[in-house]
């Protein structure tokens, strides 16, 4: 016979504590499994990057010529293997027009693969007959690896602010934005952007603990070398400097001297390779090859007053940033959510970087940078805008999922067919090539499988597996009727806009006029560059269909009754979520 007290102790309290303990352990195990699954998804996106062997381009060959020149102990590219147009003439010699950071970073890897006779393997490959696939080999180190590192950093930073949702945000960045095509091309954008975001991630870590000047010196070193690789990263350096000063008490004289001093000294150290290269090439510490390109003489290195009309083309024409990657709108919404959570310094840093890049790019003489599937000069801001997608996915799963699916469909199509389109209306070629089954070469092409469906499967397999595994790693999300309706509305609005607005509103025409002003007088003659009016009229409904499939899959497969993630934000007090408090 038991007393009420004993019955209460043994029949109620003890099982509650035991079940709470088991639940806490189960949650911990599930969290570890989700992290491992998310890591697998991100690594698969990196593998997808590595499977594509893109065609030659002037920008890539300019970097490659500089690598070869440095390997030979010179800085001139007079005898480069490719007739690249990205070069500058100075005192009787040609020099690469690119900043030297990527070439200096890639030089040791180039020498390593030469030691194992990679050039012979490149010449025997069947993927790009008559072209040197050494650019692809060097790009594995100079573009693919930095692209993968960027995704890993975005994953980890997003996990700090929205646990469980960093993996999907990183996968969307890797497959649904310009990070995808430019991680398969040896341009400097992804490499420099990774360094800039790595500096930010390091400073976020320093901000959450005691002052650590060594971490800030490392952040300065990274952003300094980022400037040596792509000069506009100076905008990121300034924004991160302001972020450094936003820490409570940071303006105290002693703390200011140690923290800001470490960041500045690290930045100066990062610039040393650029200064040494300038001195070796031009006998001047500050002379840049850009200053010898005629188009750069207008304004400040080709940058004049910003234009709202040009800004509209950057965002909304047929190869505009938000036209092809509308999920970045959810990144902006996620940044606002970050601000509401009192993470104001981080939100303002993201906003400052995005605004400064758009202003600078809207004043540049060639806004899209020539052949590009989008405004490639703003790639630096993409990882900053991508990690808040994690917050948007949890708060607004319907439209975030729908626009992520659209962005992946458009970006993947552009990457595997012909990413380096030179004109707004030329984006029509993506669906034409897809319909013909004509793709960029892959590692399967190198073994004689051609450039059709029989060769594109390595990329599609890796990318598709990454998407499915990322979905598996995401905590269960319900998609009630309200969220489903919001997702459908977002799809319909995007599809109508992408298919019709760039032509009807004259946005594409304004983009072509910018190309004419840059010196290409054939831009308005559509017949000369495979152009078309309403160039996304076929791709838009196809991408919207992919979005519908994604919403249907989430509604059917993940809307079953089950335990939901806690409603409180990650910033809620720990005690309020403890088993005892529950």
XYZ file of C-alpha atoms in Angstrom:
582
model
C 0.000 0.000 0.000
C 1.515 3.245 -1.073
C 1.027 6.706 0.256
C 0.071 9.553 -2.048
C 3.496 11.049 -1.655
C 5.290 7.889 -2.620
C 2.939 7.309 -5.477
C 3.580 10.804 -6.727
C 7.290 10.382 -6.519
C 7.519 6.998 -8.158
C 4.562 7.166 -10.509
C 4.753 10.713 -11.805
C 7.928 12.656 -11.155
C 10.457 9.914 -11.792
C 9.041 8.843 -15.168
C 8.845 12.507 -16.198
C 12.505 13.046 -15.489
C 13.454 9.783 -17.179
C 11.371 10.487 -20.260
C 12.763 14.028 -20.433
C 16.283 12.631 -20.250
C 15.562 10.129 -23.019
C 13.968 12.867 -25.120
C 17.004 15.117 -24.610
C 19.322 12.312 -25.680
C 17.145 11.517 -28.670
C 17.140 15.177 -29.720
C 20.921 15.276 -29.411
C 21.328 12.172 -31.554
C 18.933 13.567 -34.164
C 20.866 16.835 -34.243
C 24.144 15.008 -34.844
C 22.555 12.952 -37.626
C 21.173 16.102 -39.239
C 24.583 17.760 -39.165
C 26.222 14.747 -40.773
C 23.493 14.541 -43.392
C 23.780 18.261 -44.156
C 27.555 17.931 -44.506
C 27.051 15.104 -46.996
C 24.656 17.280 -49.027
C 27.126 20.176 -49.161
C 29.980 17.887 -50.193
C 27.840 16.497 -53.007
C 27.299 20.016 -54.352
C 31.084 20.427 -54.400
C 31.332 17.154 -56.302
C 28.780 18.464 -58.809
C 31.007 21.516 -59.354
C 33.939 19.245 -60.172
C 32.114 17.178 -62.800
C 31.641 20.015 -65.334
C 34.384 20.944 -67.827
C 33.433 24.358 -69.188
C 34.465 25.819 -72.527
C 37.339 28.263 -72.953
C 36.815 31.976 -72.319
C 38.982 35.113 -72.336
C 38.722 35.660 -68.596
C 39.791 32.113 -67.761
C 42.669 32.151 -70.223
C 43.907 35.474 -68.844
C 44.252 33.932 -65.392
C 45.836 30.817 -66.885
C 48.316 32.798 -68.973
C 49.387 34.683 -65.852
C 49.891 31.416 -63.961
C 52.086 30.126 -66.767
C 54.012 33.397 -66.849
C 54.685 33.316 -63.102
C 55.774 29.698 -63.399
C 58.279 30.788 -66.052
C 59.582 33.590 -63.822
C 57.992 36.516 -65.685
C 54.907 38.698 -65.486
C 54.214 39.360 -69.180
C 51.814 37.217 -71.209
C 53.139 38.084 -74.677
C 53.657 34.386 -75.381
C 50.468 33.108 -73.741
C 48.883 29.973 -75.226
C 45.534 31.690 -75.874
C 44.715 34.916 -77.773
C 42.892 36.356 -74.747
C 41.309 39.778 -74.953
C 41.615 40.294 -71.201
C 45.059 41.849 -71.319
C 46.646 45.272 -70.930
C 49.440 46.819 -73.003
C 52.157 48.613 -71.034
C 55.598 49.754 -72.257
C 55.824 47.283 -75.120
C 54.408 44.211 -73.377
C 51.071 42.587 -72.671
C 50.007 41.833 -69.098
C 46.978 40.013 -67.727
C 44.176 42.429 -66.922
C 43.200 40.287 -63.944
C 44.249 40.930 -60.349
C 47.078 38.497 -59.503
C 45.667 36.924 -56.336
C 44.058 33.885 -57.953
C 47.119 33.188 -60.129
C 49.509 33.407 -57.162
C 47.269 31.101 -55.110
C 46.973 28.622 -58.002
C 50.676 28.587 -58.922
C 51.775 25.817 -56.476
C 48.945 23.558 -57.637
C 49.832 24.218 -61.285
C 53.421 23.201 -60.611
C 52.249 20.086 -58.769
C 50.024 18.816 -61.586
C 52.762 19.573 -64.096
C 55.077 17.354 -62.077
C 52.646 14.440 -62.521
C 52.359 15.081 -66.298
C 48.843 16.504 -66.275
C 49.386 18.365 -69.603
C 49.703 15.051 -71.446
C 46.447 13.861 -69.892
C 44.744 17.127 -70.853
C 45.865 16.861 -74.477
C 44.571 13.285 -74.750
C 41.138 14.054 -73.277
C 38.089 13.793 -75.521
C 35.997 16.347 -73.632
C 37.282 19.517 -75.324
C 39.197 18.504 -78.417
C 41.752 21.059 -79.535
C 41.631 22.939 -76.228
C 43.877 22.758 -73.208
C 42.039 21.142 -70.313
C 44.734 22.315 -67.978
C 42.390 25.235 -67.277
C 39.897 22.697 -65.919
C 42.554 20.986 -63.800
C 43.760 24.274 -62.322
C 40.131 25.301 -61.803
C 39.601 22.351 -59.475
C 41.929 24.158 -57.088
C 41.125 27.759 -58.004
C 37.309 27.603 -58.341
C 35.814 24.269 -57.270
C 37.590 24.076 -53.915
C 36.852 27.718 -52.975
C 33.218 27.164 -54.011
C 32.969 24.173 -51.688
C 34.615 26.098 -48.841
C 32.110 28.914 -49.356
C 29.200 26.502 -48.970
C 30.692 24.969 -45.828
C 31.121 28.420 -44.314
C 27.561 29.462 -45.176
C 26.284 26.223 -43.645
C 28.131 26.787 -40.366
C 27.270 30.494 -40.092
C 23.586 29.812 -40.829
C 23.556 27.115 -38.150
C 24.567 29.752 -35.603
C 21.403 31.712 -36.285
C 18.912 28.998 -37.340
C 20.039 25.522 -36.230
C 19.034 22.754 -38.601
C 18.504 24.969 -41.644
C 22.068 25.833 -42.638
C 22.474 22.824 -44.928
C 19.520 23.683 -47.182
C 20.648 27.323 -47.345
C 24.136 26.247 -48.476
C 22.744 23.841 -51.088
C 20.454 26.540 -52.488
C 23.419 28.918 -52.706
C 25.498 26.294 -54.506
C 22.863 25.157 -56.999
C 20.486 28.120 -57.284
C 22.725 31.157 -57.767
C 25.675 32.284 -59.893
C 27.952 30.466 -57.467
C 27.172 27.317 -59.478
C 28.432 28.340 -62.933
C 31.343 30.358 -61.554
C 32.506 27.467 -59.389
C 32.945 25.561 -62.656
C 34.801 28.428 -64.389
C 38.262 29.745 -63.501
C 37.174 33.296 -62.749
C 38.308 35.042 -59.573
C 34.818 35.850 -58.254
C 34.146 32.736 -56.173
C 37.688 32.664 -54.778
C 37.563 36.314 -53.681
C 34.004 36.014 -52.349
C 34.999 32.999 -50.274
C 37.852 34.931 -48.690
C 35.554 37.866 -47.914
C 32.886 35.677 -46.358
C 35.497 33.654 -44.449
C 36.662 36.921 -42.883
C 33.057 37.662 -41.867
C 32.574 34.158 -40.417
C 35.780 34.566 -38.402
C 34.592 37.907 -37.028
C 31.187 36.449 -36.111
C 33.014 33.813 -34.092
C 35.189 36.435 -32.390
C 32.161 38.559 -31.556
C 30.460 35.754 -29.613
C 33.386 35.297 -27.203
C 36.085 37.310 -25.501
C 38.146 39.728 -27.633
C 40.657 37.738 -29.678
C 42.912 39.971 -31.784
C 44.515 36.965 -33.500
C 41.173 36.015 -35.039
C 40.712 39.569 -36.257
C 44.217 39.576 -37.722
C 43.313 36.382 -39.611
C 40.112 38.044 -40.858
C 42.122 41.053 -42.008
C 44.638 38.811 -43.769
C 41.833 37.066 -45.675
C 40.066 40.233 -46.733
C 43.390 41.830 -47.699
C 44.252 38.926 -49.977
C 40.684 39.043 -51.306
C 41.389 42.612 -52.462
C 44.590 41.348 -54.116
C 42.387 38.882 -56.011
C 39.510 41.220 -56.870
C 39.844 44.922 -56.144
C 36.170 45.717 -55.265
C 36.536 43.520 -52.162
C 37.698 46.773 -50.575
C 33.951 47.424 -50.091
C 33.729 44.280 -47.948
C 36.839 45.326 -46.016
C 35.181 48.613 -45.051
C 31.883 46.946 -44.084
C 33.670 44.378 -41.928
C 35.684 47.148 -40.294
C 32.418 48.799 -39.225
C 31.119 45.426 -38.040
C 34.247 45.067 -35.899
C 33.522 48.438 -34.249
C 29.899 47.507 -33.471
C 30.852 45.198 -30.618
C 29.747 46.630 -27.232
C 32.652 48.499 -25.718
C 34.706 48.275 -28.912
C 35.453 52.006 -28.882
C 37.272 51.866 -25.554
C 40.803 53.075 -26.394
C 42.692 49.941 -25.395
C 40.210 47.523 -26.967
C 39.992 49.643 -30.103
C 43.768 49.677 -30.494
C 44.151 45.921 -30.118
C 41.165 44.760 -32.153
C 41.161 47.346 -34.945
C 44.954 47.338 -35.064
C 45.042 43.559 -35.526
C 42.471 43.758 -38.345
C 44.327 46.550 -40.167
C 47.737 44.889 -39.830
C 46.307 41.607 -41.115
C 44.778 43.430 -44.071
C 48.063 45.088 -44.963
C 49.808 41.721 -44.820
C 47.210 40.323 -47.206
C 47.985 43.067 -49.705
C 51.726 42.320 -49.795
C 51.504 39.811 -52.723
C 49.687 42.418 -54.833
C 52.318 45.063 -54.040
C 55.175 42.698 -54.856
C 53.543 41.704 -58.149
C 52.987 45.343 -59.128
C 56.609 46.167 -58.402
C 57.893 43.169 -60.359
C 55.623 43.847 -63.341
C 55.465 47.637 -63.527
C 58.280 48.818 -61.229
C 55.644 50.536 -59.125
C 53.994 49.414 -55.896
C 50.597 50.850 -56.814
C 50.300 50.631 -60.619
C 47.462 48.314 -61.730
C 47.088 46.693 -65.138
C 43.493 47.982 -65.181
C 44.789 51.514 -65.607
C 46.133 50.603 -69.073
C 42.791 49.390 -70.461
C 41.080 52.184 -72.470
C 37.565 51.375 -71.208
C 38.742 51.802 -67.616
C 39.715 55.437 -68.204
C 36.108 56.603 -67.903
C 35.329 57.696 -64.359
C 37.145 55.796 -61.624
C 38.421 52.623 -63.313
C 35.306 52.506 -65.494
C 32.913 53.446 -62.679
C 30.735 56.533 -63.103
C 27.640 57.788 -61.286
C 25.208 54.962 -60.457
C 22.097 54.628 -62.613
C 18.652 53.417 -61.541
C 17.991 52.166 -65.083
C 21.159 50.074 -65.000
C 20.232 48.833 -61.526
C 16.902 47.641 -62.946
C 18.731 45.585 -65.577
C 21.073 44.100 -62.956
C 18.109 42.841 -60.976
C 15.259 42.272 -63.415
C 16.267 41.721 -67.052
C 16.424 38.269 -68.644
C 19.723 37.522 -66.957
C 19.036 39.682 -63.916
C 19.983 38.587 -60.439
C 16.432 38.284 -59.095
C 14.953 37.079 -62.374
C 17.100 33.943 -62.442
C 17.652 33.512 -58.680
C 14.439 34.804 -57.056
C 15.259 32.886 -53.865
C 17.614 35.763 -53.032
C 14.480 37.781 -52.254
C 13.957 35.371 -49.374
C 17.536 36.031 -48.339
C 16.613 39.714 -48.040
C 13.558 38.776 -45.976
C 15.748 36.537 -43.826
C 18.069 39.489 -43.248
C 15.095 41.497 -41.977
C 14.220 38.604 -39.649
C 17.805 38.649 -38.432
C 17.426 42.333 -37.606
C 14.184 41.663 -35.704
C 16.020 39.064 -33.617
C 18.320 41.851 -32.433
C 21.213 40.622 -34.591
C 21.342 44.123 -35.967
C 25.088 44.360 -36.570
C 25.040 41.252 -38.774
C 21.895 42.353 -40.630
C 23.269 45.848 -41.273
C 26.583 44.400 -42.459
C 24.760 42.208 -44.982
C 22.630 45.123 -46.123
C 25.613 47.436 -46.405
C 27.598 44.991 -48.532
C 24.647 44.302 -50.851
C 23.755 47.971 -51.312
C 27.354 49.050 -51.900
C 27.904 46.346 -54.517
C 24.701 47.194 -56.364
C 25.552 50.902 -56.368
C 29.082 50.283 -57.630
C 27.937 47.826 -60.294
C 25.161 50.126 -61.515
C 27.814 52.726 -62.336
C 30.219 50.374 -64.123
C 30.602 50.777 -67.868
C 29.865 47.073 -68.531
C 27.404 46.046 -65.786
C 27.261 42.314 -66.547
C 30.950 41.989 -67.347
C 30.464 40.641 -70.884
C 29.581 36.977 -71.296
C 27.888 35.924 -68.054
C 24.652 34.274 -66.904
C 24.109 37.235 -64.590
C 25.790 40.298 -63.062
C 28.970 38.474 -62.086
C 30.519 41.402 -60.233
C 27.995 41.016 -57.399
C 28.876 37.383 -56.672
C 30.749 38.589 -53.590
C 27.490 39.536 -51.886
C 25.774 36.184 -52.533
C 27.069 34.193 -49.524
C 26.172 37.122 -47.247
C 22.642 37.151 -48.660
C 22.333 33.360 -48.724
C 22.779 32.341 -45.108
C 19.672 34.278 -43.961
C 17.683 32.039 -46.334
C 17.821 29.592 -43.412
C 15.672 31.964 -41.345
C 13.246 32.541 -44.210
C 12.887 28.801 -44.809
C 11.745 28.210 -41.257
C 9.471 31.252 -41.068
C 8.057 31.193 -44.630
C 8.590 27.639 -45.949
C 6.116 27.867 -48.832
C 7.529 30.760 -50.879
C 11.114 29.952 -49.868
C 10.842 26.386 -51.120
C 9.047 27.441 -54.312
C 11.570 30.138 -55.233
C 14.508 27.904 -54.290
C 13.253 25.250 -56.724
C 12.831 27.882 -59.459
C 16.335 29.241 -58.854
C 17.894 25.787 -58.995
C 16.046 24.977 -62.229
C 17.149 28.164 -64.002
C 20.754 28.137 -62.766
C 21.330 24.452 -63.458
C 19.889 24.832 -66.972
C 22.187 27.767 -67.707
C 25.259 26.034 -66.259
C 24.974 22.743 -68.109
C 24.096 24.276 -71.492
C 25.853 27.592 -72.210
C 26.453 29.787 -69.131
C 28.527 32.543 -70.741
C 25.799 34.295 -72.728
C 26.798 37.772 -73.835
C 23.403 39.442 -74.285
C 20.113 39.638 -72.412
C 18.102 38.079 -75.261
C 20.610 35.287 -75.765
C 19.291 33.510 -72.662
C 16.800 31.880 -75.026
C 19.592 29.511 -76.034
C 19.450 27.662 -72.715
C 16.154 25.926 -73.430
C 17.038 25.421 -77.105
C 20.187 23.522 -76.150
C 18.365 21.631 -73.402
C 15.748 20.522 -75.905
C 18.476 19.269 -78.226
C 20.293 17.485 -75.403
C 23.438 19.541 -76.033
C 25.430 20.185 -72.852
C 28.783 21.368 -71.616
C 31.351 18.545 -71.361
C 31.669 16.633 -68.103
C 34.157 14.133 -66.727
C 32.118 11.494 -68.585
C 32.826 13.347 -71.838
C 36.550 12.969 -71.165
C 36.048 9.217 -71.485
C 34.327 9.434 -74.854
C 30.660 9.753 -73.852
C 30.094 12.933 -75.861
C 28.124 15.988 -74.779
C 24.554 14.720 -74.663
C 22.406 13.003 -72.026
C 24.867 10.148 -71.824
C 27.522 12.473 -70.410
C 25.593 14.910 -68.216
C 24.568 12.261 -65.665
C 27.560 12.746 -63.258
C 26.489 16.328 -62.603
C 22.768 15.561 -62.386
C 23.382 12.593 -60.093
C 25.517 14.585 -57.653
C 23.257 17.649 -57.692
C 20.056 15.622 -57.374
C 21.451 13.595 -54.480
C 22.515 16.825 -52.747
C 18.971 18.208 -52.973
C 17.351 15.049 -51.641
C 19.838 14.691 -48.789
C 19.486 18.363 -47.870
C 15.719 17.867 -47.666
C 16.344 14.863 -45.442
C 18.580 16.951 -43.160
C 15.960 19.677 -42.688
C 13.819 19.520 -39.534
C 10.225 18.604 -40.274
C 8.291 21.553 -41.670
C 4.531 21.639 -42.033
C 3.069 23.213 -45.156
C -0.440 24.311 -44.196
C -2.850 25.726 -46.741
C -1.726 29.288 -46.037
C 1.931 28.520 -46.770
C 1.016 26.431 -49.804
C -1.020 29.326 -51.169
C 1.862 31.732 -50.570
C 4.199 29.386 -52.438
C 1.809 29.088 -55.377
C 1.359 32.860 -55.496
C 5.150 33.358 -55.512
C 5.502 30.877 -58.381
C 2.784 32.510 -60.468
C 4.156 36.009 -59.898
C 7.703 34.997 -60.796
C 6.706 33.015 -63.897
C 4.627 35.869 -65.331
C 7.316 38.412 -64.596
C 10.218 36.368 -65.986
C 8.369 35.392 -69.144
C 6.957 38.815 -70.038
C 8.276 41.768 -68.049
C 11.894 42.015 -69.299
C 10.603 42.612 -72.839
C 7.334 44.440 -72.131
C 8.944 46.895 -69.698
C 11.963 47.479 -71.927
C 14.406 46.172 -69.297
C 16.156 43.872 -71.766
C 16.412 46.726 -74.262
C 18.073 48.907 -71.643
C 20.553 46.115 -70.950
C 21.406 45.848 -74.631
C 21.853 49.610 -74.817
C 24.413 49.370 -72.001
C 26.359 46.872 -74.117
C 26.219 49.257 -77.082
C 27.600 52.063 -74.908
C 30.444 49.736 -73.874
C 31.482 49.435 -77.531
C 29.531 46.491 -79.009
C 27.385 48.085 -81.720
C 25.809 44.772 -82.746
C 23.966 44.260 -79.447
C 20.615 45.566 -80.715
C 20.717 43.318 -83.805
C 19.179 40.181 -82.340
C 19.809 38.096 -85.444
C 23.569 38.388 -84.912
C 23.645 36.763 -81.469
C 20.866 34.187 -81.484
C 18.642 36.552 -79.551
C 14.885 36.657 -79.152
C 12.080 38.704 -77.683
C 10.594 37.123 -74.526
C 13.688 34.907 -74.190
C 12.533 33.188 -70.967
C 9.064 32.328 -72.236
C 9.944 28.618 -72.348
C 12.246 28.399 -69.335
C 9.862 30.269 -66.999
C 6.976 27.750 -67.108
C 9.417 24.831 -66.910
C 11.071 26.292 -63.801
C 7.654 27.078 -62.304
C 6.701 23.448 -62.895
C 9.752 22.383 -60.911
C 8.563 24.682 -58.130
C 5.121 23.051 -58.200
C 6.702 19.611 -57.881
C 8.734 20.800 -54.894
C 5.652 22.188 -53.153
C 3.662 19.037 -53.877
C 6.433 16.823 -52.532
C 6.680 18.837 -49.337
C 2.922 18.879 -48.910
C 2.560 15.136 -49.426
C 5.691 13.757 -47.818
C 6.446 16.171 -44.987
C 3.011 17.359 -43.922
C 2.187 14.197 -41.979
C 1.367 14.605 -38.301
C 4.491 14.384 -36.220
C 6.651 16.168 -33.774
C 7.458 19.694 -34.863
C 10.522 21.805 -34.138
C 10.137 24.120 -31.143
C 8.477 27.400 -31.900
C 10.848 29.625 -29.967
C 13.817 31.254 -31.639
C 17.392 30.048 -31.096
C 17.956 33.144 -28.957
C 15.388 32.029 -26.370
C 16.837 31.361 -22.908
C 18.299 27.893 -22.508
C 16.448 27.313 -19.260
C 13.111 27.803 -20.979
C 13.849 24.832 -23.248
C 15.305 22.507 -20.623
C 13.518 19.242 -19.674
C 13.053 20.481 -16.121
C 11.359 23.678 -17.253
C 9.194 21.712 -19.664
